[in-house]
Coordinates of C-alpha atoms in Angstrom, one line a residue:
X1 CA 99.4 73.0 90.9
X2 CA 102.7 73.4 92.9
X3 CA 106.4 73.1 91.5
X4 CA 108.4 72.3 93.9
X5 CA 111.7 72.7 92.1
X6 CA 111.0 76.1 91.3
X7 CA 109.2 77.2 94.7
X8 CA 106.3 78.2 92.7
X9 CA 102.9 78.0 93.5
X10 CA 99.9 78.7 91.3
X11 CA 96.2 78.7 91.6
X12 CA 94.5 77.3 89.0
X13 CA 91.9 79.5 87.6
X14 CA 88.4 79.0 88.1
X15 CA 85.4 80.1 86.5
X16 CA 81.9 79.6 87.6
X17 CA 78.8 80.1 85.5
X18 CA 75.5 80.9 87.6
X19 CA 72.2 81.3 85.8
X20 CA 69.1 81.2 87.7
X21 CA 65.6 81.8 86.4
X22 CA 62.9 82.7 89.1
X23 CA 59.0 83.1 88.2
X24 CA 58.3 85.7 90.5
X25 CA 53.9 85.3 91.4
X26 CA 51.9 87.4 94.0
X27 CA 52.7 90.9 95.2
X28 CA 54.0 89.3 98.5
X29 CA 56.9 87.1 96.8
X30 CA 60.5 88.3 97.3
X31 CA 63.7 86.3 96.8
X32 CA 65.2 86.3 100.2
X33 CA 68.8 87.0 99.7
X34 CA 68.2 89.3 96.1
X35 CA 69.0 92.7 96.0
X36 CA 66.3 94.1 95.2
X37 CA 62.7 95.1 97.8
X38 CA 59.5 95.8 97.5
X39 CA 57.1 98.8 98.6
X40 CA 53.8 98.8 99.5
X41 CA 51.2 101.2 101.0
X42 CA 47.7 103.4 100.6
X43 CA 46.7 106.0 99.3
X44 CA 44.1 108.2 101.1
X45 CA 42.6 111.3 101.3
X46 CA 43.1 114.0 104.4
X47 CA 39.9 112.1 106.1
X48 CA 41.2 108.3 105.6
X49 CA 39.4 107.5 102.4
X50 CA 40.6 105.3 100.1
X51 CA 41.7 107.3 96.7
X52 CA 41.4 104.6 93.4
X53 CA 43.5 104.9 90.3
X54 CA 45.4 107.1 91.8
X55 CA 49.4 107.2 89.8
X56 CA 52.4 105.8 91.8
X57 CA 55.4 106.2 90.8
X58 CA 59.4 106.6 91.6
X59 CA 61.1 109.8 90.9
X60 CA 64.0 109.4 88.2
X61 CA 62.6 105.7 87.2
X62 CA 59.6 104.0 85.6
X63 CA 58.2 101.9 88.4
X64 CA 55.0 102.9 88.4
X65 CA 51.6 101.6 89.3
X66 CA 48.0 102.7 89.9
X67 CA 46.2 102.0 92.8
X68 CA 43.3 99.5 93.5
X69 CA 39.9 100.4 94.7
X70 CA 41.2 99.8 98.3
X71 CA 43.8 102.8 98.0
X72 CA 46.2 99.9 97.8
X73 CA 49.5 100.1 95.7
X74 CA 52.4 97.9 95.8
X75 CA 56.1 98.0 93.2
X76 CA 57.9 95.0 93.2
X77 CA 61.6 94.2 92.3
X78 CA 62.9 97.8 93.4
X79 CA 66.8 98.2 94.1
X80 CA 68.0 98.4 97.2
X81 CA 68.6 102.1 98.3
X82 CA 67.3 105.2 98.9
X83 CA 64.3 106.8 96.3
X84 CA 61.1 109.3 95.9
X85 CA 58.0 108.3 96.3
X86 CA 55.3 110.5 94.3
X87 CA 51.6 109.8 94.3
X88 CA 49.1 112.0 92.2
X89 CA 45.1 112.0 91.7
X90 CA 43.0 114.2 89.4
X91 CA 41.4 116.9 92.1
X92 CA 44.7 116.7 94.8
X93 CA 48.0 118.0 95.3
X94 CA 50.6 115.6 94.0
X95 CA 52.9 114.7 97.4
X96 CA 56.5 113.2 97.1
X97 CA 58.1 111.2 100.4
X98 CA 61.3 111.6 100.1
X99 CA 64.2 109.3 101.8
X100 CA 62.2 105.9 101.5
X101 CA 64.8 103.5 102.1
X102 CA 64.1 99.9 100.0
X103 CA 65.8 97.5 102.0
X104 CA 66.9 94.1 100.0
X105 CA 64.6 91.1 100.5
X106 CA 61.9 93.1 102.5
X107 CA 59.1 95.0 102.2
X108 CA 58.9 98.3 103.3
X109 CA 55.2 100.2 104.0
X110 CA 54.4 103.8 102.8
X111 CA 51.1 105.4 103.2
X112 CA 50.4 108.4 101.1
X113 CA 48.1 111.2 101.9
X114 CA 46.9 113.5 99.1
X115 CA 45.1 117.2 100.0
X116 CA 41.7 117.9 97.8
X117 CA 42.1 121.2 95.8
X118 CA 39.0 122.9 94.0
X119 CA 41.7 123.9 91.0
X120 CA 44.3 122.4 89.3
X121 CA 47.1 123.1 90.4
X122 CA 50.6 122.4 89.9
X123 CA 51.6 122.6 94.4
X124 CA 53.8 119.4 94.9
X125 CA 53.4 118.7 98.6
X126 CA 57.2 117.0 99.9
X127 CA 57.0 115.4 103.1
X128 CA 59.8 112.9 104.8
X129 CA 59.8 108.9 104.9
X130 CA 60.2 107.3 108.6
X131 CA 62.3 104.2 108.8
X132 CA 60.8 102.0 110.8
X133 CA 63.6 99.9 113.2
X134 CA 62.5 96.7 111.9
X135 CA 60.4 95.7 108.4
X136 CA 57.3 93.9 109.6
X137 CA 58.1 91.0 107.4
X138 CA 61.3 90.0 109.0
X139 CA 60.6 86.6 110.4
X140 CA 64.4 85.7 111.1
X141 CA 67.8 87.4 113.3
X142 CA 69.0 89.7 110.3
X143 CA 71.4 92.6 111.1
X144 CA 71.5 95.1 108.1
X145 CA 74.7 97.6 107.7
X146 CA 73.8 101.0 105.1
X147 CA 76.4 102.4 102.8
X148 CA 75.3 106.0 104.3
X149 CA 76.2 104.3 107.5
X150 CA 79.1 102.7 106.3
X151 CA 80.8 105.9 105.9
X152 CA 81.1 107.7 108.7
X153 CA 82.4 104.2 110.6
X154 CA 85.8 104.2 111.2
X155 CA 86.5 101.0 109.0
X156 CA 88.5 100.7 105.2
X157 CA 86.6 97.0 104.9
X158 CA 83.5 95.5 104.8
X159 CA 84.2 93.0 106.6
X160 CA 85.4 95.1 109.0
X161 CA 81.7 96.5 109.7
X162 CA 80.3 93.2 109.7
X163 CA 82.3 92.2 112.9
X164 CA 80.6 94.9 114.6
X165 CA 77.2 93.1 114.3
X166 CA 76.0 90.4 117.0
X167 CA 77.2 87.0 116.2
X168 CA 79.4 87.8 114.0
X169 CA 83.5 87.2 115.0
X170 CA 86.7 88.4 113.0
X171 CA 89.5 86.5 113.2
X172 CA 92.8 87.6 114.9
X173 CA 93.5 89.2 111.3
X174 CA 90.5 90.3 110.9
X175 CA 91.2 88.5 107.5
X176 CA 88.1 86.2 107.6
X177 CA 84.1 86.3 109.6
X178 CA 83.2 83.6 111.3
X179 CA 79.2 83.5 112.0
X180 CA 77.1 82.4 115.1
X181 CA 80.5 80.5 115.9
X182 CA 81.2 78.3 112.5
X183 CA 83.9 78.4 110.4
X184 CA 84.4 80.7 107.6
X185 CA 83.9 78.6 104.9
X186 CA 80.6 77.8 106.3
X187 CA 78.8 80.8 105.8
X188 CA 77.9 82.2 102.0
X189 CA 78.3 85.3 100.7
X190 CA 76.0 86.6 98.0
X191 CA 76.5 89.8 96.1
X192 CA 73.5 91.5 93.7
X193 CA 71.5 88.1 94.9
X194 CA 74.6 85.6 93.2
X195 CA 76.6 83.5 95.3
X196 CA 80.1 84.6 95.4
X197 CA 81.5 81.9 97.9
X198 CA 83.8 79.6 95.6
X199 CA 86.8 80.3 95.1
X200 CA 89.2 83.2 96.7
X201 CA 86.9 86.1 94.9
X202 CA 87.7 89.3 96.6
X203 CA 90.7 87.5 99.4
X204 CA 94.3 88.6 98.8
X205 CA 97.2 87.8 100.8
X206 CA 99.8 89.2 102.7
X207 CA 103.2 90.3 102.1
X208 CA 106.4 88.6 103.1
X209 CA 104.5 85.9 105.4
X210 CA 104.4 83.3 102.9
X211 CA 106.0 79.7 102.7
X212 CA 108.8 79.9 100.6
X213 CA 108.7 76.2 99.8
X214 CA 105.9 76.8 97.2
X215 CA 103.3 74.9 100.2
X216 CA 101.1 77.7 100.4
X217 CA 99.9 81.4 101.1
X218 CA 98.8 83.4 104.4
X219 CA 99.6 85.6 106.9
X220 CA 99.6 88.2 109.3
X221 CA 100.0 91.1 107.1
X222 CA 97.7 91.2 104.5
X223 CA 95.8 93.9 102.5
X224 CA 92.1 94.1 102.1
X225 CA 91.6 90.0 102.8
X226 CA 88.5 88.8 103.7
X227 CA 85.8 85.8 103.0
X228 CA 85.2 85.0 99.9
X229 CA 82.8 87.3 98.3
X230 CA 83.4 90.3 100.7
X231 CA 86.5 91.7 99.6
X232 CA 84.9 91.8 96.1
X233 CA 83.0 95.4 96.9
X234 CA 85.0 98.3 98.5
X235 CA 83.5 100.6 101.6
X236 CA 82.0 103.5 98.8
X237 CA 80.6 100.9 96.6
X238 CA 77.8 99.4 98.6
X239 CA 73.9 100.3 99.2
X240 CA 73.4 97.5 101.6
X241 CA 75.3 94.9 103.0
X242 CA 73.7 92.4 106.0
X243 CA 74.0 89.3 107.9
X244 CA 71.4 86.8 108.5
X245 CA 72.2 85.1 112.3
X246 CA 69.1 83.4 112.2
X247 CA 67.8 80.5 110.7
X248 CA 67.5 80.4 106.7
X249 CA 64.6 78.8 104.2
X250 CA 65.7 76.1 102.0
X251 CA 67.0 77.9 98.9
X252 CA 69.9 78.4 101.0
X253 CA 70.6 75.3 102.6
X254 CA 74.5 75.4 101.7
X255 CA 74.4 78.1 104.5
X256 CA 75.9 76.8 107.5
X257 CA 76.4 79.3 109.7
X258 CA 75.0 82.5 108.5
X259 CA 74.3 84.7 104.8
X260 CA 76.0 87.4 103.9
X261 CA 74.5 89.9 101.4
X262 CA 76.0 93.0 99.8
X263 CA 74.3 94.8 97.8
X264 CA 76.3 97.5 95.5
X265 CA 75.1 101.0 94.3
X266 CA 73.5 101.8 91.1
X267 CA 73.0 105.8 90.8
X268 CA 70.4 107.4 91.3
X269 CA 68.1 110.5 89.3
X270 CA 70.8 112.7 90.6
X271 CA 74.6 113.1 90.2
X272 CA 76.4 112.6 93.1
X273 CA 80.4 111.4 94.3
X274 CA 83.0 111.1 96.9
X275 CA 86.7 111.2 97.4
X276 CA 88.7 110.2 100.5
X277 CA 92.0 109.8 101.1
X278 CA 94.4 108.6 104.4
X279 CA 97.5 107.9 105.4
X280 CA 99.7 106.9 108.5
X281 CA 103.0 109.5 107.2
X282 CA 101.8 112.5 107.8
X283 CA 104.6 113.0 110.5
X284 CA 107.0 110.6 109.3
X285 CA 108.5 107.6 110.3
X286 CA 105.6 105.3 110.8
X287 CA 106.7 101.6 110.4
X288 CA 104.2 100.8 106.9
X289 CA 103.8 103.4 105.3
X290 CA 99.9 103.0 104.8
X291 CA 98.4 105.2 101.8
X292 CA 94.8 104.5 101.3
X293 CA 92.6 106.7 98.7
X294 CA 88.7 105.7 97.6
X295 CA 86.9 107.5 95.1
X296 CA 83.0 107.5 93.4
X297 CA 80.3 108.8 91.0
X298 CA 76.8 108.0 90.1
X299 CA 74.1 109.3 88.7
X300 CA 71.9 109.6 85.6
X301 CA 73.3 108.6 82.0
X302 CA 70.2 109.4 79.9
X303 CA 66.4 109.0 81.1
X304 CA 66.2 106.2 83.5
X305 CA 69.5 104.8 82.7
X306 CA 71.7 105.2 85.0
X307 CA 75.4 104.7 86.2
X308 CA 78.3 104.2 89.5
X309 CA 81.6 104.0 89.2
X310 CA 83.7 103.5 92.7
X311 CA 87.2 102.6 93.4
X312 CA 89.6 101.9 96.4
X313 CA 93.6 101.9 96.1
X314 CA 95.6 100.7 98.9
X315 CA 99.2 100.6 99.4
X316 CA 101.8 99.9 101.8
X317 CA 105.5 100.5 102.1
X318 CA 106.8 97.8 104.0
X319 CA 106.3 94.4 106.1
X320 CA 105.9 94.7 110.1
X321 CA 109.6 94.6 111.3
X322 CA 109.5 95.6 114.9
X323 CA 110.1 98.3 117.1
X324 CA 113.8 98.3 117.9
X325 CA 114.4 96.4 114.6
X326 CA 116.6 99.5 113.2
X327 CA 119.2 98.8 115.0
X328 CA 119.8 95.9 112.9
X329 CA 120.7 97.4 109.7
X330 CA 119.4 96.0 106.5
X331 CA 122.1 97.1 103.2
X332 CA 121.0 97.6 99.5
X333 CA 122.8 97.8 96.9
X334 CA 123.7 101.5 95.4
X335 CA 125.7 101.0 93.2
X336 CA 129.2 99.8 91.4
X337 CA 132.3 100.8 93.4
X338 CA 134.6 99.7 91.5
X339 CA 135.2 96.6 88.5
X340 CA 138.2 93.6 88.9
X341 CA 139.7 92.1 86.2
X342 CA 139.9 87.8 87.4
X343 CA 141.7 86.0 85.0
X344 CA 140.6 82.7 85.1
X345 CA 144.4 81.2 85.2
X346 CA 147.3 83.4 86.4
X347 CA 150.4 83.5 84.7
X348 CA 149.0 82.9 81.7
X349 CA 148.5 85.6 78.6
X350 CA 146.2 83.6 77.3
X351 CA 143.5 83.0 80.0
X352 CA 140.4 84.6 79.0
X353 CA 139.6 87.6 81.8
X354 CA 136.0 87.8 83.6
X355 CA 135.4 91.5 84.7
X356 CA 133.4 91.5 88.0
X357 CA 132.0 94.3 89.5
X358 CA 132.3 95.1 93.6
X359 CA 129.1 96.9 94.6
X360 CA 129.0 99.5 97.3
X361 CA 126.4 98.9 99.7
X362 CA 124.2 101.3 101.8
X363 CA 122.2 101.0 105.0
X364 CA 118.1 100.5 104.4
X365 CA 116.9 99.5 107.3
X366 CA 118.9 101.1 110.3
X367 CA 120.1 104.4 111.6
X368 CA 121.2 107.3 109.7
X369 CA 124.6 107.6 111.7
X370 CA 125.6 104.3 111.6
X371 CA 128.4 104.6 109.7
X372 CA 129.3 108.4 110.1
X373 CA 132.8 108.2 112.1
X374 CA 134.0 106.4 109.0
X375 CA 136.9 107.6 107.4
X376 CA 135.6 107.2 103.7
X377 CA 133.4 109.6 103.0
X378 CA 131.0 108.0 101.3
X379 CA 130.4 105.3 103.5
X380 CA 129.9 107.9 106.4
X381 CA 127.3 109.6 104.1
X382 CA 125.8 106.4 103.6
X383 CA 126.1 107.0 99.7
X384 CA 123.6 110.0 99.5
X385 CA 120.9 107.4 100.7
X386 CA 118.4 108.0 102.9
X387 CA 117.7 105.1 105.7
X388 CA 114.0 104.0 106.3
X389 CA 114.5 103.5 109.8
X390 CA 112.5 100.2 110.8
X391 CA 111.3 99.7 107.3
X392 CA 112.4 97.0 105.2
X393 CA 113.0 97.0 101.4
X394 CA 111.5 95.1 98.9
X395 CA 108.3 94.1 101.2
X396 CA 105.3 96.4 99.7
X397 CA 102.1 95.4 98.6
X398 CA 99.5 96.8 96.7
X399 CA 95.6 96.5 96.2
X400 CA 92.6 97.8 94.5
X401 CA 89.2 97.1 93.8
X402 CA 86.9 98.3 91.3
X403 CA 83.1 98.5 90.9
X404 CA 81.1 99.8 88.3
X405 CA 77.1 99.5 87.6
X406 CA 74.3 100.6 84.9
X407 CA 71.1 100.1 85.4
X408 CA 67.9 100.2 83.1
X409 CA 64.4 100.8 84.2
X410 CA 61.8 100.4 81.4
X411 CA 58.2 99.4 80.9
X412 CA 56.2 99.5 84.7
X413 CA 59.2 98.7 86.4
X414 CA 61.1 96.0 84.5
X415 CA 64.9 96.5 84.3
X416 CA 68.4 95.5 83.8
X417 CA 71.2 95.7 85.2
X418 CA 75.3 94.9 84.5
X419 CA 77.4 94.9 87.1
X420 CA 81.4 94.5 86.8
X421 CA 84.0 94.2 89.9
X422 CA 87.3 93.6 89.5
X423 CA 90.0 93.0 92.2
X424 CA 94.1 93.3 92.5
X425 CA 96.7 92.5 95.2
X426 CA 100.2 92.2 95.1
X427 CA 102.8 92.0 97.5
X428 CA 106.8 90.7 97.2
X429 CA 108.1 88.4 99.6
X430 CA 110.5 88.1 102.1
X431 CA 113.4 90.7 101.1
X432 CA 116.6 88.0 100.1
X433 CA 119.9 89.7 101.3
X434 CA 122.2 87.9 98.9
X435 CA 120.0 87.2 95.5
X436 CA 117.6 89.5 93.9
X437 CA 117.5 86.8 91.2
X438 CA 115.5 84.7 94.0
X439 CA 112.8 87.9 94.9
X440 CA 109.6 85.9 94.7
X441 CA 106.1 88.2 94.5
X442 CA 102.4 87.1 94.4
X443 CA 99.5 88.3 92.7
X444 CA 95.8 87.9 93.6
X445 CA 93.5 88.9 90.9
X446 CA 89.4 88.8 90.7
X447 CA 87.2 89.4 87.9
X448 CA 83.0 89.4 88.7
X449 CA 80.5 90.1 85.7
X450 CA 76.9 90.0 86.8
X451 CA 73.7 90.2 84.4
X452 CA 70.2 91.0 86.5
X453 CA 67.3 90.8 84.0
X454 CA 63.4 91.9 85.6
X455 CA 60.8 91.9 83.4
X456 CA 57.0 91.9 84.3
X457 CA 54.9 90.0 82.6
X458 CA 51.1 90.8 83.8
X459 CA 50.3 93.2 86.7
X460 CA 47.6 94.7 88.2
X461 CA 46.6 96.7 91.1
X462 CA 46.8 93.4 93.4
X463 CA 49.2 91.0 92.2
X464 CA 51.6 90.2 89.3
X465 CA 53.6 88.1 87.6
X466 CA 57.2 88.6 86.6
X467 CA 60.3 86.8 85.2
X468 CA 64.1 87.0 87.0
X469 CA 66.8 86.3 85.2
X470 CA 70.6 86.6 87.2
X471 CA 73.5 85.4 85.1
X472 CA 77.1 85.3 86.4
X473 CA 81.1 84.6 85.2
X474 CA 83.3 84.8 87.7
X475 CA 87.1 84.0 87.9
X476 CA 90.2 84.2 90.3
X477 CA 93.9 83.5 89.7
X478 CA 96.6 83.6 91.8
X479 CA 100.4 83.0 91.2
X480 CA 102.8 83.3 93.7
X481 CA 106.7 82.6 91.6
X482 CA 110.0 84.1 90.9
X483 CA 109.5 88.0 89.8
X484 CA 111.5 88.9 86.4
X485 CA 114.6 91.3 86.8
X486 CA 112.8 94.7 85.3
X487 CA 109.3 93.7 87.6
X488 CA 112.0 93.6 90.7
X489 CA 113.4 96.4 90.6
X490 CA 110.6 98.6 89.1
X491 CA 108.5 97.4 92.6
X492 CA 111.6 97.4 95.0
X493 CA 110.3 101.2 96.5
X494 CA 107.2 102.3 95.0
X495 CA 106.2 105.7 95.7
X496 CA 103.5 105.3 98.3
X497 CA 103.3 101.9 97.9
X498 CA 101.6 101.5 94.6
X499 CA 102.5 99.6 92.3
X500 CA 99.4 98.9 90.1
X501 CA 101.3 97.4 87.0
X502 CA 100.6 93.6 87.1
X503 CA 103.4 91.8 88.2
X504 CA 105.2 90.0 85.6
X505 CA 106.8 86.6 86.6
X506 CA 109.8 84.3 85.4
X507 CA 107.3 81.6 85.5
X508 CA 103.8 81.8 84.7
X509 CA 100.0 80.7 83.4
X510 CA 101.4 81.0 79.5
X511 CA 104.8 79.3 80.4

């Protein structure tokens, strides 16, 4: 809905309501684009022979299984991540394999070999999983991206670690992914196996470098943008995230170009966290102001349930200006010099009398001396206020994102899981030298509640039969309108460029 008489422009909220129910038969069936993997192997003695009956399990959880005659084992429907695999047999050592990586969609192999011992005994033998380069039942062009990974590249964004992959292209912004050479609304984006494509879910929009005739949003200078869907999750929030190049089956025909799937953390049997923090100020003067901090924590809440919590806050002082822009000096108010009487007829007693107030005015953007031969000193001290050099006032934006996760285990390996992300940005627009009454701002704002239900209905040693249950609301608003006096000045210089208080507008969804 637009208002052109008001330069406001609003997007209408929209709300999408996914459930899918999946029957889940045969120990070989995987949902291609879920979140969850499966893993499969034998279990053998130190000469090669099959052990039966033997317990299978994953440390911290209750999947669990026993093996077949065969030695074989298999657990379906197990998050994406990184567990402990622990096999067991009356008469052996019990041996964990550590650092088995479940990979979403796929199946990964792990053999087991358990030593004979005359006694019982309660020797745990640990030995180390091997990742093999690619899972044996990857039939398509699929390039995967770990959260361990994710870290130590030099990159704030998902999307961001995506353009690294073959066929995959960032646009000049590096705002949006364009896939095997199609346009960015023609690849999907799936998070915790639900589509997350409609909509602007997890985009935001940069500051300043908006139409001001209320005929839409964009830019150059924008803060944690992205396709739809992958803005949604931040950098320490994600187990798994690929892209699939290659051709797709038919559950995803609405997939164009490519599929992206992100898959977000859970916490695991032990407590773990992170904290970063960067900036662009640490000597001074640089032309945004960038201040960028991520936190997270996961771990165990109570026997197999389990939590994450993960965060990113990013803010920035001030729109691009230009090197050499200080030289053309910006002025702010700071404050009232002095107040005139103006009578609104002279010569007459009568006249009622307006008081009017002449502001003194100090540089923002610009040089320090500017004004410092001037015989009033004030104006040579600039008013006690410092000048930001190339920076220009009123032009900040702000923009978070929020993840949090429990997930159940229970039974032989059902589970559920709740998953909540939540997005901000705001920004103000272009600074207006003569009427703060016209300062226009815009926020962005995403809201994704996801429901993942497992539960296993028969299984055996060979095969079984489970039911999959995904239910979804999601929503986005935007508004982009006049900002209210107090909302103006309270964001007009926020310290480091946070402003996390939602903006609140002359004109908005209520009025």
């Amino acid at each position: 809905m637009t208002q052109s008489c008001v330069r406001t422009f609003v997007r209408r909220a929209r709300v999408g309501v996914l459930v899918a129910v999946t029957a889940l038969l045969g120990a070989s069936t995987l949902m291609a684009q879920g979140s969850t993997g499966k893993i499969e192997g034998r279990v053998r003695d130190q000469a090669g022979a099959p052990i039966a009956n033997a317990q299978v399990f994953l440390v911290g959880t209750t999947f669990q299984t026993q093996t077949s005659p065969a030695g074989y084992y298999f657990l379906n429907n197990v998050p994406a991540g990184t567990v402990t695999l622990q096999a067991g047999f009356i008469g052996y050592k019990s041996t964990q394999v550590t650092n088995v990586v479940i990979l979403a969609g796929q199946t990964v192999t792990q053999d087991v070999a358990l030593e004979s011992t005359p006694f019982q005994v309660e020797e745990l033998t640990v030995t180390a999983a091997e990742i093999p380069l690619v899972p044996r039942d990857q039939v398509t062009t699929k390039h995967r991206l770990g959260g361990a990974f994710g870290d130590k590249l030099p990159v704030d964004r998902i999307q961001n670690a995506l353009a690294l992959q073959p066929g995959v292209v960032a646009s000049a912004s590096g705002a949006t992914l364009s896939i095997r050479g199609g346009r960015p609304d023609e690849s999907v984006i799936y998070v915790d196996g639900v589509p997350t494509s409609a909509g602007h879910r997890g985009t935001s929009f940069g500051f300043s470098a908006f139409s001001r005739t209320g005929s839409g949003v964009g830019g150059s200078g924008q803060l944690g943008s992205g396709n739809a869907g992958t803005g949604l999750v931040g950098t320490n929030s994600f187990e798994e995230a690929s892209v699939t190049t290659g051709s797709s089956s038919a559950e995803f025909g609405n997939a164009q170009s490519g599929i992206v799937s992100i898959s977000t953390k859970a916490g695991g049997p032990t407590y773990s966290g992170s904290f970063g923090y960067a900036t662009d100020e640490v000597f001074g003067g640089s032309e945004r102001g960038l201040n960028f901090f991520n936190a997270s924590i996961g771990g165990p809440i109570a026997g197999a349930l389990t939590f994450f919590v993960g965060g990113q806050l990013e803010g920035l002082r001030s729109n691009v200006t230009g090197k050499g822009s200080q030289d053309f000096p910006v002025f702010v108010r700071a404050g009232v010099d002095t107040t005139v009487a103006v009578p609104s007829a002279l010569g007459d007693p009568t006249a009622d009398t307006s008081f009017v107030d002449v502001e003194q005015y100090a540089v923002y953007r610009g040089k320090s001396d500017a004004f410092a031969g001037s015989s009033n000193s004030d104006i040579a001290n600039n008013y006690g206020f410092d000048t930001k050099g190339i920076r220009l006032p009123g032009t900040g934006a702000t923009n978070y994102k929020l993840t949090g996760k429990l997930n159940y285990t229970f039974g032989t390996g059902s589970r559920i899981s709740i998953t909540g992300l939540a997005t901000q940005n705001q920004s103000r627009g272009d600074f207006d030298r003569s009427n703060p009454q016209d300062a226009f701002g815009l926020r962005n704002w995403n809201r994704n509640l996801t429901l993942a239900w497992t539960q296993n209905l028969s299984k055996s040693a060979e095969r079984a039969l489970a039911l999959e249950v995904f239910g979804s609301y999601q929503a986005d608003r935007q508004i982009f309108a006049p900002l209210t006096r107090e909302t103006e000045l309270a964001s007009y210089q926020p310290t480091g460029g946070f402003y996390i208080k939602p903006y609140e507008f002359l004109w908005d969804f209520e009025t």
